[in-house]
Structures are given as structure tokens and as C-alpha cells.
Amino acid sequence: MAISNRAKKVTTHTLQEMKQAGEKITMLTSYDYSLARLVDAAGIDVILVGDSASNVMAGNETTVPITLDHMIYHAQCVVNGVDRALVVVDMPFGSYQGDSKTALDSAIRIMKESGGHAVKLEGGEEVAESIERIVGAGIPVQGHLGLTPQSIYKFGTYTVRAKEEAEAAQLLKDAKAIEAAGCFSIVFEKIPADLAAKVSAELSIPTIGIGAGPDCDGQVLVLHDMLGITKDFSPRFLRRYADLGESIDGAVKQYISDVQSGEFPNADESY
Ligand code: KIV
């Protein structure tokens, strides 16, 4: 039986074993109890409480405004719906960039107050000391390289990263640095497939891609994007597995029409 199917509860060790066995890791975001429950019951390996909650839950343009309190709230809701998946919680912008003590304090708050199983943070060599300190306190850390949305105002665009040789070499250096600092896994966002394949092969920890080609050790998508709830976001890497936006639109219109016509509620739906 596949390692993923055998796991009663997915842990960072399960993911490591899956990489060694060449078994792909599945990861999706969730931000609330009801959807996390469905995603977990369907058999996902990892649920990311992403700071993309800033976009898909709060309607902000970037991930910059979301706070540590907001992330803890979303993570608590998700944890309440999950029996099996590993729950990773994004550390929001401003909660770890200052110094390693601030980073550790933020990670401890996430673990104590949300019940999540691990944290994720963006960056390479510059955050290695913070990663070491958080991991040293017993908290698993997932890294995030390539397109790092919390730095959008530095880069100015959401285009593919590390296409040039120098940036690709830096990404490899960053990946090795945060692996050495103790990360249990790294997310690669929007980088060339060849580079993701090469770095994934050079690392001993699992890599999870989003817009990083097929050769990462696993894949992640934002749940609301792959379910077709968000309509105004269509990057090339996104595959839509459902059109819930259409279904919701149809259901709400039908409800409005039934209430207006007096067709709802009928006798069977009344006391
Ligand atoms: O916040 C998020 O949803 C993420 C994924 C895009 C990996 O970081």
C-alpha cells in the first residue's frame, strides 16, 4: 500500500518517506473548518493555511496586510476540521522578518494558539538563522522560494522567477541554506520546471511546486482557485478541477427566484 494511504496521521516523516519512495505529495490550502473537513476527508496529505487567505478570504490585493492574529484564527478553524492531514500555517508578513527572536515568538504563538503542526515562511539565506531557531524549539518549518508574494513590492510583478542564471544559482544556494537550517520541506513557486527538477534532485527534503513543473516531490494549489470559486485569477499553472463559481451562481439565482415566486418553502418544508 502507498505510504500516503497507510498514514493514519501525516507527519513530516511521512513526507520524507514519500520523497524517498518517489511517491508524490499532495497539498492544498484551506482557511475554514467546513472546507478543511472536506479536503481532509478526501485524502490530501498536507493542508496549508496560506496567507493567501488575505486574497481569497479577505479580498486584499496582496498577502501583506494579513496579521498573525488573523492567521491563528484561520488555522484554529482548519485544525478543528482535520483528522489526518499535516496542517502547515503560513507565518504572515512582519511576523518573522525582524530578527530570529521575533520569528520564534511568532511561531510559538501559531503552534500554541492554533494547534497547527508546522509553520511556513518565505525567504532564503536571510531567514536561515530564524529557521534554525524555530526548528531548535521543536517546530517544523517549511520554506518558500521563487515567487515570494510577501515581497511583491520589492519585485513589482508576479512573473516567473529565477529565469536568469544568477537568480537560479541564488535559488539553489538559498534552498541548500534553508535545508541545512532544518526545513523539512520547501515550496517552489513559479520557477522554471528545469530548475525545480534540478534543485529537487539535489535536496534530500521534499519540494512542493506551484507553477514549478512536474518534477517537484509534490504539488500545491490554492483551493479556491482549483475549485473555480475565484474567477479573476488564471495563471498558466492553474488547473481548475471544478466550477463551483457557476454552481453557486446557479443555486443562489434559483433560491432568489423560488423565494420571490413563493415556491420556497413548500408544505413539506414547513412546520
Ligand atoms: O499562501 C499560499 O497559498 C501559498 C501557496 C501559494 C503555496 O503560499
Short mmCIF file of C-alpha atoms and ligand atoms in Angstrom, two decimals:
data_model
loop_
_atom_site.label_atom_id
_atom_site.label_comp_id
_atom_site.label_asym_id
_atom_site.label_seq_id
_atom_site.Cartn_x
_atom_site.Cartn_y
_atom_site.Cartn_z
CA MET A 1 0.00 0.00 0.00
CA ALA A 2 1.20 3.54 -0.73
CA ILE A 3 2.88 5.34 2.20
CA SER A 4 0.28 8.14 2.00
CA ASN A 5 -2.63 5.67 2.29
CA ARG A 6 -1.01 3.86 5.20
CA ALA A 7 -0.54 7.03 7.23
CA LYS A 8 -3.23 7.43 9.91
CA LYS A 9 -1.84 10.89 10.51
CA VAL A 10 0.53 12.53 8.04
CA THR A 11 3.72 13.85 9.66
CA THR A 12 6.86 15.47 8.33
CA HIS A 13 8.41 11.98 8.49
CA THR A 14 5.67 10.62 6.22
CA LEU A 15 6.58 13.29 3.65
CA GLN A 16 10.28 12.39 3.89
CA GLU A 17 9.45 8.70 3.33
CA MET A 18 7.26 9.63 0.36
CA LYS A 19 10.15 11.52 -1.25
CA GLN A 20 12.46 8.55 -0.73
CA ALA A 21 9.87 6.20 -2.26
CA GLY A 22 9.20 8.55 -5.21
CA GLU A 23 5.56 8.96 -4.11
CA LYS A 24 4.07 12.37 -4.96
CA ILE A 25 2.88 14.57 -2.09
CA THR A 26 -0.49 16.36 -2.39
CA MET A 27 -1.11 19.73 -0.75
CA LEU A 28 -3.98 22.26 -0.94
CA THR A 29 -4.81 25.39 1.01
CA SER A 30 -7.78 25.75 3.37
CA TYR A 31 -8.82 28.57 5.64
CA ASP A 32 -12.00 27.38 7.39
CA TYR A 33 -13.49 24.37 9.18
CA SER A 34 -16.06 23.24 6.59
CA LEU A 35 -13.80 23.09 3.54
CA ALA A 36 -10.80 21.79 5.52
CA ARG A 37 -13.01 18.92 6.69
CA LEU A 38 -13.94 18.01 3.10
CA VAL A 39 -10.37 18.35 1.84
CA ASP A 40 -9.01 16.22 4.68
CA ALA A 41 -11.69 13.54 4.25
CA ALA A 42 -10.82 13.34 0.53
CA GLY A 43 -7.31 12.22 1.50
CA ILE A 44 -4.99 15.20 0.98
CA ASP A 45 -1.54 14.82 2.57
CA VAL A 46 -0.91 18.43 3.61
CA ILE A 47 -3.26 21.37 4.24
CA LEU A 48 -1.65 24.77 4.03
CA VAL A 49 -3.33 27.58 5.93
CA GLY A 50 -1.86 30.00 3.42
CA ASP A 51 -1.51 33.72 3.84
CA SER A 52 -3.37 33.69 0.51
CA ALA A 53 -6.29 33.96 2.97
CA SER A 54 -5.51 37.67 2.63
CA ASN A 55 -6.58 37.44 -1.03
CA VAL A 56 -9.28 34.77 -1.12
CA MET A 57 -10.86 35.27 2.31
CA ALA A 58 -10.41 39.00 2.90
CA GLY A 59 -10.32 40.31 -0.69
CA ASN A 60 -7.00 42.13 -0.28
CA GLU A 61 -4.83 42.67 -3.35
CA THR A 62 -1.70 41.23 -1.67
CA THR A 63 -0.73 38.97 1.24
CA VAL A 64 0.95 41.87 3.04
CA PRO A 65 -1.97 43.06 5.25
CA ILE A 66 -2.89 39.75 6.93
CA THR A 67 -1.86 39.63 10.60
CA LEU A 68 -0.62 36.94 12.97
CA ASP A 69 -3.98 37.05 14.81
CA HIS A 70 -5.86 36.51 11.53
CA MET A 71 -3.62 33.57 10.60
CA ILE A 72 -4.08 31.99 14.03
CA TYR A 73 -7.86 32.33 13.70
CA HIS A 74 -7.91 30.68 10.24
CA ALA A 75 -5.56 27.93 11.44
CA GLN A 76 -7.74 27.16 14.50
CA CYS A 77 -10.76 26.77 12.20
CA VAL A 78 -8.85 24.43 9.87
CA VAL A 79 -7.38 22.33 12.68
CA ASN A 80 -10.92 21.76 14.02
CA GLY A 81 -11.83 20.10 10.69
CA VAL A 82 -8.75 17.93 10.18
CA ASP A 83 -8.14 14.37 11.39
CA ARG A 84 -5.37 13.17 9.12
CA ALA A 85 -3.52 15.80 7.07
CA LEU A 86 -0.42 17.67 8.22
CA VAL A 87 -1.53 21.27 8.85
CA VAL A 88 1.10 23.87 7.89
CA VAL A 89 0.44 27.50 8.83
CA ASP A 90 1.94 30.45 6.95
CA MET A 91 3.82 32.98 9.05
CA PRO A 92 2.46 36.33 7.82
CA PHE A 93 4.48 39.30 6.62
CA GLY A 94 6.03 41.15 9.55
CA SER A 95 5.91 38.23 11.97
CA TYR A 96 9.42 36.87 11.29
CA GLN A 97 11.48 39.24 9.13
CA GLY A 98 12.76 41.39 12.01
CA ASP A 99 15.01 39.06 13.97
CA SER A 100 15.14 35.40 14.97
CA LYS A 101 13.66 36.00 18.44
CA THR A 102 10.58 37.71 16.90
CA ALA A 103 10.33 34.82 14.42
CA LEU A 104 10.49 32.25 17.22
CA ASP A 105 7.87 34.11 19.31
CA SER A 106 5.51 34.24 16.30
CA ALA A 107 5.99 30.55 15.50
CA ILE A 108 5.34 29.62 19.14
CA ARG A 109 2.11 31.66 19.14
CA ILE A 110 0.94 29.86 15.98
CA MET A 111 1.67 26.42 17.44
CA LYS A 112 0.18 27.10 20.90
CA GLU A 113 -2.89 29.06 19.86
CA SER A 114 -3.91 27.30 16.62
CA GLY A 115 -2.93 23.66 17.13
CA GLY A 116 -1.23 23.61 13.69
CA HIS A 117 1.57 21.12 13.11
CA ALA A 118 4.19 23.23 11.32
CA VAL A 119 4.87 26.74 10.02
CA LYS A 120 5.92 28.05 6.62
CA LEU A 121 7.92 31.19 5.88
CA GLU A 122 9.30 32.87 2.77
CA GLY A 123 12.97 33.51 2.01
CA GLY A 124 16.44 32.00 1.70
CA GLU A 125 19.80 32.63 3.36
CA GLU A 126 18.47 35.80 5.04
CA VAL A 127 15.97 33.79 7.14
CA ALA A 128 18.20 30.75 7.81
CA GLU A 129 19.03 31.89 11.35
CA SER A 130 15.31 32.25 12.17
CA ILE A 131 14.56 28.81 10.73
CA GLU A 132 17.35 27.28 12.83
CA ARG A 133 15.97 28.90 15.97
CA ILE A 134 12.35 27.85 15.30
CA VAL A 135 13.36 24.27 14.43
CA GLY A 136 15.59 24.28 17.54
CA ALA A 137 12.45 24.92 19.60
CA GLY A 138 10.85 21.78 18.13
CA ILE A 139 8.68 23.43 15.48
CA PRO A 140 8.84 22.02 11.92
CA VAL A 141 9.43 24.70 9.26
CA GLN A 142 8.60 24.61 5.55
CA GLY A 143 10.50 27.08 3.35
CA HIS A 144 9.15 29.01 0.34
CA LEU A 145 11.37 30.16 -2.55
CA GLY A 146 10.95 31.54 -6.08
CA LEU A 147 7.98 33.88 -6.26
CA THR A 148 7.56 35.05 -2.67
CA PRO A 149 4.35 37.10 -2.61
CA GLN A 150 5.16 38.87 0.66
CA SER A 151 7.97 40.66 -1.25
CA ILE A 152 5.70 41.83 -4.07
CA TYR A 153 6.57 45.49 -3.52
CA LYS A 154 10.28 44.68 -3.89
CA PHE A 155 9.82 42.69 -7.14
CA GLY A 156 6.93 44.69 -8.58
CA THR A 157 5.37 41.78 -10.53
CA TYR A 158 4.11 38.21 -10.09
CA THR A 159 6.08 36.90 -13.10
CA VAL A 160 8.17 33.70 -13.21
CA ARG A 161 11.31 33.94 -11.04
CA ALA A 162 14.86 32.61 -11.43
CA LYS A 163 14.85 32.55 -15.24
CA GLU A 164 18.29 34.20 -15.32
CA GLU A 165 21.41 32.21 -14.42
CA ALA A 166 22.40 34.36 -11.43
CA GLU A 167 18.94 34.20 -9.83
CA ALA A 168 18.77 30.44 -10.47
CA ALA A 169 22.19 29.96 -8.81
CA GLN A 170 20.99 32.04 -5.83
CA LEU A 171 17.84 29.93 -5.55
CA LEU A 172 19.94 26.75 -5.36
CA LYS A 173 22.13 28.38 -2.67
CA ASP A 174 19.04 29.50 -0.74
CA ALA A 175 17.46 26.06 -0.95
CA LYS A 176 20.62 24.43 0.40
CA ALA A 177 20.94 27.03 3.15
CA ILE A 178 17.39 26.56 4.45
CA GLU A 179 17.67 22.78 4.15
CA ALA A 180 20.83 22.98 6.30
CA ALA A 181 18.96 25.27 8.73
CA GLY A 182 16.45 22.46 9.29
CA CYS A 183 13.49 22.93 6.93
CA PHE A 184 11.51 19.70 6.47
CA SER A 185 10.31 20.77 3.00
CA ILE A 186 10.40 23.72 0.58
CA VAL A 187 7.67 25.22 -1.63
CA PHE A 188 8.88 26.44 -5.04
CA GLU A 189 6.54 29.00 -6.57
CA LYS A 190 6.62 30.00 -10.25
CA ILE A 191 10.12 28.96 -11.29
CA PRO A 192 11.24 27.17 -14.48
CA ALA A 193 10.46 23.43 -14.45
CA ASP A 194 14.11 22.51 -15.28
CA LEU A 195 15.41 24.45 -12.30
CA ALA A 196 12.81 22.95 -9.93
CA ALA A 197 13.76 19.46 -11.16
CA LYS A 198 17.49 20.08 -10.66
CA VAL A 199 17.12 21.57 -7.17
CA SER A 200 14.61 18.88 -6.11
CA ALA A 201 17.13 16.21 -7.13
CA GLU A 202 19.93 17.91 -5.17
CA LEU A 203 17.93 18.26 -1.94
CA SER A 204 17.19 15.44 0.45
CA ILE A 205 13.98 17.11 1.74
CA PRO A 206 10.75 17.11 -0.29
CA THR A 207 9.93 20.04 -2.57
CA ILE A 208 6.37 21.12 -3.34
CA GLY A 209 5.72 23.05 -6.55
CA ILE A 210 3.16 25.63 -7.62
CA GLY A 211 3.94 26.66 -11.16
CA ALA A 212 7.25 24.80 -10.89
CA GLY A 213 6.67 21.88 -13.29
CA PRO A 214 6.11 18.16 -12.74
CA ASP A 215 9.40 17.14 -11.12
CA CYS A 216 8.92 18.56 -7.64
CA ASP A 217 8.19 15.93 -5.00
CA GLY A 218 4.64 17.24 -4.64
CA GLN A 219 2.20 19.91 -5.83
CA VAL A 220 0.14 22.61 -4.13
CA LEU A 221 -2.72 24.82 -5.37
CA VAL A 222 -4.91 27.43 -3.73
CA LEU A 223 -8.20 25.63 -3.04
CA HIS A 224 -10.50 28.44 -4.17
CA ASP A 225 -8.60 28.71 -7.47
CA MET A 226 -8.71 24.99 -8.31
CA LEU A 227 -12.40 24.78 -7.33
CA GLY A 228 -13.28 27.68 -9.66
CA ILE A 229 -14.53 29.96 -6.89
CA THR A 230 -12.04 32.72 -7.74
CA LYS A 231 -12.65 33.80 -11.33
CA ASP A 232 -10.25 36.66 -11.93
CA PHE A 233 -7.02 34.67 -11.50
CA SER A 234 -5.92 32.42 -14.37
CA PRO A 235 -2.16 31.82 -14.39
CA ARG A 236 -0.87 29.14 -16.74
CA PHE A 237 -0.07 26.73 -13.90
CA LEU A 238 -3.63 26.69 -12.57
CA ARG A 239 -5.82 23.71 -13.46
CA ARG A 240 -9.47 24.15 -12.47
CA TYR A 241 -10.96 20.88 -11.20
CA ALA A 242 -14.47 22.26 -10.67
CA ASP A 243 -16.55 25.29 -11.50
CA LEU A 244 -18.09 26.00 -8.12
CA GLY A 245 -18.42 29.66 -9.06
CA GLU A 246 -21.01 28.64 -11.71
CA SER A 247 -22.73 26.19 -9.35
CA ILE A 248 -23.03 28.80 -6.60
CA ASP A 249 -24.31 31.40 -9.05
CA GLY A 250 -26.96 28.96 -10.33
CA ALA A 251 -28.03 27.89 -6.84
CA VAL A 252 -28.31 31.44 -5.49
CA LYS A 253 -30.30 32.61 -8.56
CA GLN A 254 -32.66 29.64 -8.21
CA TYR A 255 -33.17 30.41 -4.50
CA ILE A 256 -33.94 34.06 -5.23
CA SER A 257 -36.43 33.06 -7.88
CA ASP A 258 -38.11 30.43 -5.63
CA VAL A 259 -38.49 32.86 -2.72
CA GLN A 260 -39.79 35.62 -4.96
CA SER A 261 -42.33 33.31 -6.63
CA GLY A 262 -43.48 31.76 -3.33
CA GLU A 263 -42.29 28.29 -4.48
CA PHE A 264 -39.98 28.08 -1.43
CA PRO A 265 -40.76 26.96 1.18
CA ASN A 266 -43.44 24.43 0.23
CA ALA A 267 -45.69 22.46 2.59
CA ASP A 268 -43.07 19.71 3.19
CA GLU A 269 -40.54 22.36 4.17
CA SER A 270 -42.91 24.00 6.68
CA TYR A 271 -43.95 23.04 10.26
O1 KIV B 1 -0.34 31.34 0.76
C1 KIV B 1 -0.39 30.41 -0.06
O2 KIV B 1 -1.47 29.98 -0.50
C2 KIV B 1 0.86 29.84 -0.52
C3 KIV B 1 0.82 28.89 -1.66
C4 KIV B 1 0.66 29.64 -2.92
C5 KIV B 1 1.98 28.00 -1.69
O3 KIV B 1 1.89 30.16 -0.01
#
